[in-house]
Coordinates of N, CA and C in Angstrom, one line a residue:
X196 N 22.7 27.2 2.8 CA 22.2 27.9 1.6 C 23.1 29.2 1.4
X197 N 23.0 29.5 0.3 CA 24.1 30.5 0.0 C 23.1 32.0 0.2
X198 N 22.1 31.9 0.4 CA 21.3 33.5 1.0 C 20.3 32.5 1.2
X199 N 19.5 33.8 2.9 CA 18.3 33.1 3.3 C 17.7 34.9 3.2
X200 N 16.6 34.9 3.6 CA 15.6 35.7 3.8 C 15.5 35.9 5.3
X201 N 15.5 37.5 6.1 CA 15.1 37.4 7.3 C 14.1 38.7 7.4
X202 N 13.6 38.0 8.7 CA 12.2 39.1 8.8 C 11.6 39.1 9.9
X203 N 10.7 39.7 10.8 CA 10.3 39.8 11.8 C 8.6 40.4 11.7
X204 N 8.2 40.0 12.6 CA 6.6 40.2 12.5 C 6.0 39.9 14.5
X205 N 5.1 41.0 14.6 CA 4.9 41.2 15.8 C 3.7 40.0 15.9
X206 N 3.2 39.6 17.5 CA 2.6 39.1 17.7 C 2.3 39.2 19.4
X207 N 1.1 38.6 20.0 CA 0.8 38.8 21.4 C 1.1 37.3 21.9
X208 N 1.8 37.2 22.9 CA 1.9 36.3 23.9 C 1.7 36.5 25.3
X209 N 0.2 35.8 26.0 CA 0.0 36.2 27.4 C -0.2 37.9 27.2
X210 N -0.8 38.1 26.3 CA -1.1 39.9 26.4 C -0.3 40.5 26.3
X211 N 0.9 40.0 25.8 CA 2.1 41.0 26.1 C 2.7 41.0 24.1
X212 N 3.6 41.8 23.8 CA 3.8 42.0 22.4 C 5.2 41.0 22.6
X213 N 5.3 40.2 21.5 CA 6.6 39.6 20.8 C 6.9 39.9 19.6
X214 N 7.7 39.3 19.1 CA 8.2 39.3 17.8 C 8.8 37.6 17.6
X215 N 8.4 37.6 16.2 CA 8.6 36.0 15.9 C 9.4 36.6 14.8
X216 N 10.9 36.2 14.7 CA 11.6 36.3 13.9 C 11.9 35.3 13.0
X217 N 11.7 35.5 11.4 CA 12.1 34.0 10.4 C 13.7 33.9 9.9
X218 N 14.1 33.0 9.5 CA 15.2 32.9 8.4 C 14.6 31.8 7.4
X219 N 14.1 32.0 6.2 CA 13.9 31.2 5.4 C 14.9 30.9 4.5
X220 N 15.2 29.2 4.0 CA 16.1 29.1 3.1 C 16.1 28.3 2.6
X221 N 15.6 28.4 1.0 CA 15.1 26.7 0.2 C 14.3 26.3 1.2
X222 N 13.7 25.2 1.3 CA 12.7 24.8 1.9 C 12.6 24.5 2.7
X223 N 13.8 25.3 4.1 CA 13.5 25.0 5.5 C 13.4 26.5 5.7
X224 N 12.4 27.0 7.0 CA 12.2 28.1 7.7 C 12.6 27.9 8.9
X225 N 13.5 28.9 9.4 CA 13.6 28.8 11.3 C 12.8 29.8 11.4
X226 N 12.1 29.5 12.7 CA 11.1 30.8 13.5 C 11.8 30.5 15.0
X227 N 12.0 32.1 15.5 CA 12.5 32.2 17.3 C 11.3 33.3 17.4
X228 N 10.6 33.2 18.4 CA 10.1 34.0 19.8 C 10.5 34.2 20.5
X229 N 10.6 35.7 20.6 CA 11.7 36.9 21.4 C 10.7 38.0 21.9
X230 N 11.3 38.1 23.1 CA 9.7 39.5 23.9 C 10.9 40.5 23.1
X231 N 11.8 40.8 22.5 CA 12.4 41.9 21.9 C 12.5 42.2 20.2
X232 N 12.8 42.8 19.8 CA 12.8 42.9 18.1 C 14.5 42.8 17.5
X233 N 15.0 43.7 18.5 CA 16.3 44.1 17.8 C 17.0 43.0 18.2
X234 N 18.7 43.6 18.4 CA 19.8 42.9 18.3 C 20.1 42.0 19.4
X235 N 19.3 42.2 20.5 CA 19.5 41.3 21.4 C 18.5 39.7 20.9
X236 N 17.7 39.9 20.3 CA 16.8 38.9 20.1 C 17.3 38.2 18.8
X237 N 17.8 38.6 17.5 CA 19.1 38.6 16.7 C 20.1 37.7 17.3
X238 N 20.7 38.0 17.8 CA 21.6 37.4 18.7 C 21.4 36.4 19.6
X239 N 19.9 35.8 20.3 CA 19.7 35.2 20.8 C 19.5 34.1 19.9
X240 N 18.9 34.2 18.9 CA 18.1 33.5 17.5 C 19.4 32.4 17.3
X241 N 21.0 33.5 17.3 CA 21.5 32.3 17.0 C 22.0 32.1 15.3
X242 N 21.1 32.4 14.8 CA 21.6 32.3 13.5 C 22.6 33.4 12.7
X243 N 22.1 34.5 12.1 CA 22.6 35.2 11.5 C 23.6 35.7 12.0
X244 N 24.6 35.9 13.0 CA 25.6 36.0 13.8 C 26.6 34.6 13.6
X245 N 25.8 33.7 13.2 CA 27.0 32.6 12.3 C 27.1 32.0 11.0
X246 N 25.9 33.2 10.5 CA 26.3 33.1 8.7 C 27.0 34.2 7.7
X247 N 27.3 33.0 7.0 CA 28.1 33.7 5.9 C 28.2 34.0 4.8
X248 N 26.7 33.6 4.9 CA 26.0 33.9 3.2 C 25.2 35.4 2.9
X249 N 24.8 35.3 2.3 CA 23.7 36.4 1.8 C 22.6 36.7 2.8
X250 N 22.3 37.6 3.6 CA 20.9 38.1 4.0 C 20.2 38.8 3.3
X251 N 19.0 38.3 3.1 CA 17.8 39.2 1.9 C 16.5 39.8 3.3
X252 N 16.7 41.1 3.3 CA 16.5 41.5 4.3 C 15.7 43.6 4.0
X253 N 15.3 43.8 4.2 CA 14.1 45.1 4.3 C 14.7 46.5 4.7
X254 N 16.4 46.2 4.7 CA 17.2 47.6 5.2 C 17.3 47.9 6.7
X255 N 16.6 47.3 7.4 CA 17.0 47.2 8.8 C 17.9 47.5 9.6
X256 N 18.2 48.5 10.4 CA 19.7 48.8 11.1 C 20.3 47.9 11.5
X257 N 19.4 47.1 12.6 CA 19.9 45.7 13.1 C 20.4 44.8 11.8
X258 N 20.0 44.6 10.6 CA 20.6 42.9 9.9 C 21.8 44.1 9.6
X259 N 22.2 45.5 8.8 CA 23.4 45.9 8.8 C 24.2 45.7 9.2
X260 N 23.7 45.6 11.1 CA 25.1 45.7 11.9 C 25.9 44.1 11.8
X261 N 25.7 43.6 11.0 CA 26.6 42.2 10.8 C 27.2 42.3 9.5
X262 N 28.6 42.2 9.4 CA 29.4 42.6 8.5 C 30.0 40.9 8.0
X263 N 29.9 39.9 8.4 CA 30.3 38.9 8.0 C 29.6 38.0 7.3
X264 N 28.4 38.9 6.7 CA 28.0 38.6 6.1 C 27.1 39.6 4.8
X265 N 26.6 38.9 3.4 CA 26.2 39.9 2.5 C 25.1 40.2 3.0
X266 N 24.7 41.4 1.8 CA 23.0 41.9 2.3 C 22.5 42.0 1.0
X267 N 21.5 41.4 0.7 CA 20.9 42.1 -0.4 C 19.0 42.9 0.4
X268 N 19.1 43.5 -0.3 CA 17.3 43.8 0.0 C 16.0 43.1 -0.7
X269 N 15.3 43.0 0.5 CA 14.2 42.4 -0.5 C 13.3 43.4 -1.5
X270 N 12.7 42.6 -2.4 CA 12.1 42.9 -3.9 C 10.9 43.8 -3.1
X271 N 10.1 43.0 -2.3 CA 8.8 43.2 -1.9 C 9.1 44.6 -1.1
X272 N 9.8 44.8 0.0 CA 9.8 45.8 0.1 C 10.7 46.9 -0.4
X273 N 11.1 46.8 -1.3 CA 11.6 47.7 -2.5 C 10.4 48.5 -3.1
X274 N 9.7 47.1 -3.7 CA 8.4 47.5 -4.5 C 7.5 48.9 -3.5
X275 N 7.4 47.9 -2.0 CA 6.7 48.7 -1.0 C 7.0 50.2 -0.8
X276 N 8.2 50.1 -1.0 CA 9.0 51.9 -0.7 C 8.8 52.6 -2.2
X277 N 9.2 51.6 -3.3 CA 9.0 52.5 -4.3 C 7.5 53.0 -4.7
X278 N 6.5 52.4 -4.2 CA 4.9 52.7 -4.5 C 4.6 54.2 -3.3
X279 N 5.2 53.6 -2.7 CA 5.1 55.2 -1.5 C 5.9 56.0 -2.1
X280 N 7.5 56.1 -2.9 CA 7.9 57.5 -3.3 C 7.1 58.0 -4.4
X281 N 6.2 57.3 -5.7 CA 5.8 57.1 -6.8 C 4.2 58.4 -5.9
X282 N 3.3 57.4 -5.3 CA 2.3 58.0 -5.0 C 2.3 59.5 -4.3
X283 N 3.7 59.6 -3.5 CA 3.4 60.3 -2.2 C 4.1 61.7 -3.2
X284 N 5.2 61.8 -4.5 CA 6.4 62.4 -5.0 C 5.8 62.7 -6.4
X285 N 5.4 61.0 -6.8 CA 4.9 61.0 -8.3 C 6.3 61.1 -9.3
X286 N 7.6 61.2 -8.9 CA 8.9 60.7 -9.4 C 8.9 59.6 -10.5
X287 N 9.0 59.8 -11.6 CA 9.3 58.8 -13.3 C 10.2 57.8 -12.8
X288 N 11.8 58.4 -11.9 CA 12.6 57.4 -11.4 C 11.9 56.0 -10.8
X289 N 10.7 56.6 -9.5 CA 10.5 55.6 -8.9 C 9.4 54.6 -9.8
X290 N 9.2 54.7 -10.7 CA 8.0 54.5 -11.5 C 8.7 53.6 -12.4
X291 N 9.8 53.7 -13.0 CA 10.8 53.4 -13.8 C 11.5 52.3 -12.9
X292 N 12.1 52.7 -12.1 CA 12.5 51.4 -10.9 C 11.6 50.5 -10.8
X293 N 10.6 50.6 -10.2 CA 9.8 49.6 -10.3 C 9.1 48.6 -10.9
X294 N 8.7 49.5 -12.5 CA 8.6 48.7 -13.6 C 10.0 47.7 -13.9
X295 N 11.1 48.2 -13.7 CA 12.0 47.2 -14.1 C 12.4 46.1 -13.1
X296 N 12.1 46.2 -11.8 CA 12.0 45.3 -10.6 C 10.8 43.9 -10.9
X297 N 9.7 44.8 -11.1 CA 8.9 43.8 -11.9 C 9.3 43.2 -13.2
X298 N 9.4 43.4 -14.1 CA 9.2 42.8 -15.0 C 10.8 41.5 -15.2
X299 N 12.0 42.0 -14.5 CA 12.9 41.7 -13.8 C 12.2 40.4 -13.2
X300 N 11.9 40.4 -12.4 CA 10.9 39.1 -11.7 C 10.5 38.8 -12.4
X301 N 9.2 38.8 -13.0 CA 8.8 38.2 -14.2 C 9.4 37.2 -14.5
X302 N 10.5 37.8 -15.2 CA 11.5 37.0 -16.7 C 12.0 35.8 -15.3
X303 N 13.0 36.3 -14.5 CA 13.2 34.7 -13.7 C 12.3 34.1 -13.4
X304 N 11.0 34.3 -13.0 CA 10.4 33.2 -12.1 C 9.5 32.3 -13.1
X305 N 9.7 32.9 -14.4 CA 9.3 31.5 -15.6 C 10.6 30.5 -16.1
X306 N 11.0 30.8 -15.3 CA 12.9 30.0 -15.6 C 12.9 28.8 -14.8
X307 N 13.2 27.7 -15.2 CA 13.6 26.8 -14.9 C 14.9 26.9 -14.0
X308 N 15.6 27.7 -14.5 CA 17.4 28.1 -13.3 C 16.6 29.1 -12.8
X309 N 15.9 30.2 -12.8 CA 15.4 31.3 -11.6 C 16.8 32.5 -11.6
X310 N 17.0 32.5 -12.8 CA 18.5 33.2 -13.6 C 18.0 34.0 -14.7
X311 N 18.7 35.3 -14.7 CA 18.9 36.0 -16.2 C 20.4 35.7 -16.9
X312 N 20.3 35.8 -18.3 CA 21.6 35.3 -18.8 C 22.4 36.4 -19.0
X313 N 23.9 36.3 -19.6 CA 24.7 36.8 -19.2 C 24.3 38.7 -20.2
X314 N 23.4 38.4 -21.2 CA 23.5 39.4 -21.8 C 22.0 40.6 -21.0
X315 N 21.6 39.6 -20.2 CA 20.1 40.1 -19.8 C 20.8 40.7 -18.2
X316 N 21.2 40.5 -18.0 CA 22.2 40.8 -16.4 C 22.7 42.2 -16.8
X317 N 23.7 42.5 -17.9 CA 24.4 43.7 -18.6 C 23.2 44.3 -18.8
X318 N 22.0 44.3 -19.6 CA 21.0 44.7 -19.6 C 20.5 45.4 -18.6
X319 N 20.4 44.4 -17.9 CA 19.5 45.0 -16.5 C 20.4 46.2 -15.9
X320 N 21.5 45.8 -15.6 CA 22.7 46.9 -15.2 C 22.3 48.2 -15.4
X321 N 22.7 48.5 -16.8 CA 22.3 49.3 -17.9 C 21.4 49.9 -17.3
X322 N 20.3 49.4 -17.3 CA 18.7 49.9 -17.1 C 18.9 50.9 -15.9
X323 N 19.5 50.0 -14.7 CA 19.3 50.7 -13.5 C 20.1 51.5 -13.3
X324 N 20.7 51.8 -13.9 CA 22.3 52.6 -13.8 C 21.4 54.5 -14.1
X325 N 20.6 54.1 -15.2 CA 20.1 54.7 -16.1 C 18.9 55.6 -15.3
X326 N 18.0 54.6 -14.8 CA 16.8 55.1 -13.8 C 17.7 55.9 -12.8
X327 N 19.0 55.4 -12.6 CA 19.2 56.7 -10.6 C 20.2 57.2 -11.3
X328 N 20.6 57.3 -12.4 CA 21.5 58.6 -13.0 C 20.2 60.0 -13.1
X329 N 18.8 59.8 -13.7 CA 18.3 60.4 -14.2 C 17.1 60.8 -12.9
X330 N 17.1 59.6 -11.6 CA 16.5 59.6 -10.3 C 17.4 60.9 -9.9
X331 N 18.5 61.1 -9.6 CA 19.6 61.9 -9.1 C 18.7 63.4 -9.9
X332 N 18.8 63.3 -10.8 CA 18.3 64.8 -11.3 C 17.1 65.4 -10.8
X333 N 16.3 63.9 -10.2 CA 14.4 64.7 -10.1 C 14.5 64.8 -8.8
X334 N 15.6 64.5 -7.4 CA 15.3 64.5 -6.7 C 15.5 65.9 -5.8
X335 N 15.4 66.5 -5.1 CA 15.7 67.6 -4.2 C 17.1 68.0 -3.8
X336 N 17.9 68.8 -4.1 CA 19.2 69.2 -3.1 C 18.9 68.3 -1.1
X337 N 20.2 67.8 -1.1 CA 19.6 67.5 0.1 C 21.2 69.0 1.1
X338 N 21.1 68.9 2.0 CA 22.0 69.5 3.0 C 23.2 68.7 2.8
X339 N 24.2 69.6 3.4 CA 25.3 68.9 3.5 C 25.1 68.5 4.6
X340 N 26.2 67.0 5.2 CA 26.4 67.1 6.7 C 26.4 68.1 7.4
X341 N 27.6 68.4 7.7 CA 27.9 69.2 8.9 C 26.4 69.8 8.7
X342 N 26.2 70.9 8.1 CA 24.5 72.1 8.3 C 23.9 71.0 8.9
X343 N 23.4 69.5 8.2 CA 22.1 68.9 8.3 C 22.0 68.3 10.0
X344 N 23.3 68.2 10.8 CA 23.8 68.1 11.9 C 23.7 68.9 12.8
X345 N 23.8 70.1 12.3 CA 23.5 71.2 13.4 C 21.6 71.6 13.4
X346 N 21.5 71.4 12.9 CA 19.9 71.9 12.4 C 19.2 70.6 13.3
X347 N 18.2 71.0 13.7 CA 17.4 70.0 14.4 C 15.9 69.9 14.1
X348 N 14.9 68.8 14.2 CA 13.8 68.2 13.6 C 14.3 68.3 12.1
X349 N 13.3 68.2 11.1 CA 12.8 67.1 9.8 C 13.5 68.4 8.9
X350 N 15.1 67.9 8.0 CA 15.0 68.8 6.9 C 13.7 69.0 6.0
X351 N 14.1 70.8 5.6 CA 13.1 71.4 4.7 C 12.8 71.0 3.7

């Protein structure tokens, strides 16, 4: 498949904590049980260390560290992050992102191809280019490196 989905979710075995890691793709799922989460259990799984397609994946440090292959992020937790900047900030950007994430979905998942066309794609571009040109403005100065490096615990 040309992208799968990966993800991970805790669980108890014999009292002890695992992680059952998925890769879903079109309509097969692999699941591995690993007593670890990160890159050693990643690596054990087998899979994503020999693909070369698209990973749709939650931002993860571990799916990053694989360069031989793409990343996209998933929707759901997009939505998830953008509802916590929206509630916790109250930011138009994140409010505005997410409206167009949804409705974005929407329009493909009544599609027969699960596709926007070539003029709705330009569109969408547009759109989002527009939300974090205008996100950029509502957000806070952040530090530069070097300062934010020398400074220690949670910038102000």
């Amino acid at each position: 498949m040309p992208a799968m989905h990966v993800d991970e979710t805790s669980l108890r075995v014999d009292r002890k904590n695992h992680w059952i890691h998925v890769c879903p793709a079109g309509h097969i799922t692999y699941k591995f049980l690993h007593p670890k989460r990160g890159l050693a259990a990643i690596e054990a799984s087998g899979v994503i260390p020999r693909y070369g397609g698209v990973i749709i994946h939650d931002c993860w440090a571990s799916y990053l560290s694989y360069d031989q292959c793409g990343h996209g992020l998933c929707g759901s937790h997009l939505l998830r992050e953008l509802t916590f900047v929206i509630d916790s900030n109250n930011y138009a950007w994140a409010a505005n992102m997410k409206r167009l994430l949804q409705e974005t979905c929407a329009i493909v998942a009544k599609r027969q191809s699960k596709r926007l066309t070539g003029n709705e794609y330009k569109n969408l571009q547009k759109r989002y280019r527009n939300i974090l040109t205008r996100g950029a403005k509502q957000l806070p100065p952040t530090l530069p490196a070097m300062e934010s490096e020398a400074k220690a615990g949670r910038p102000q």
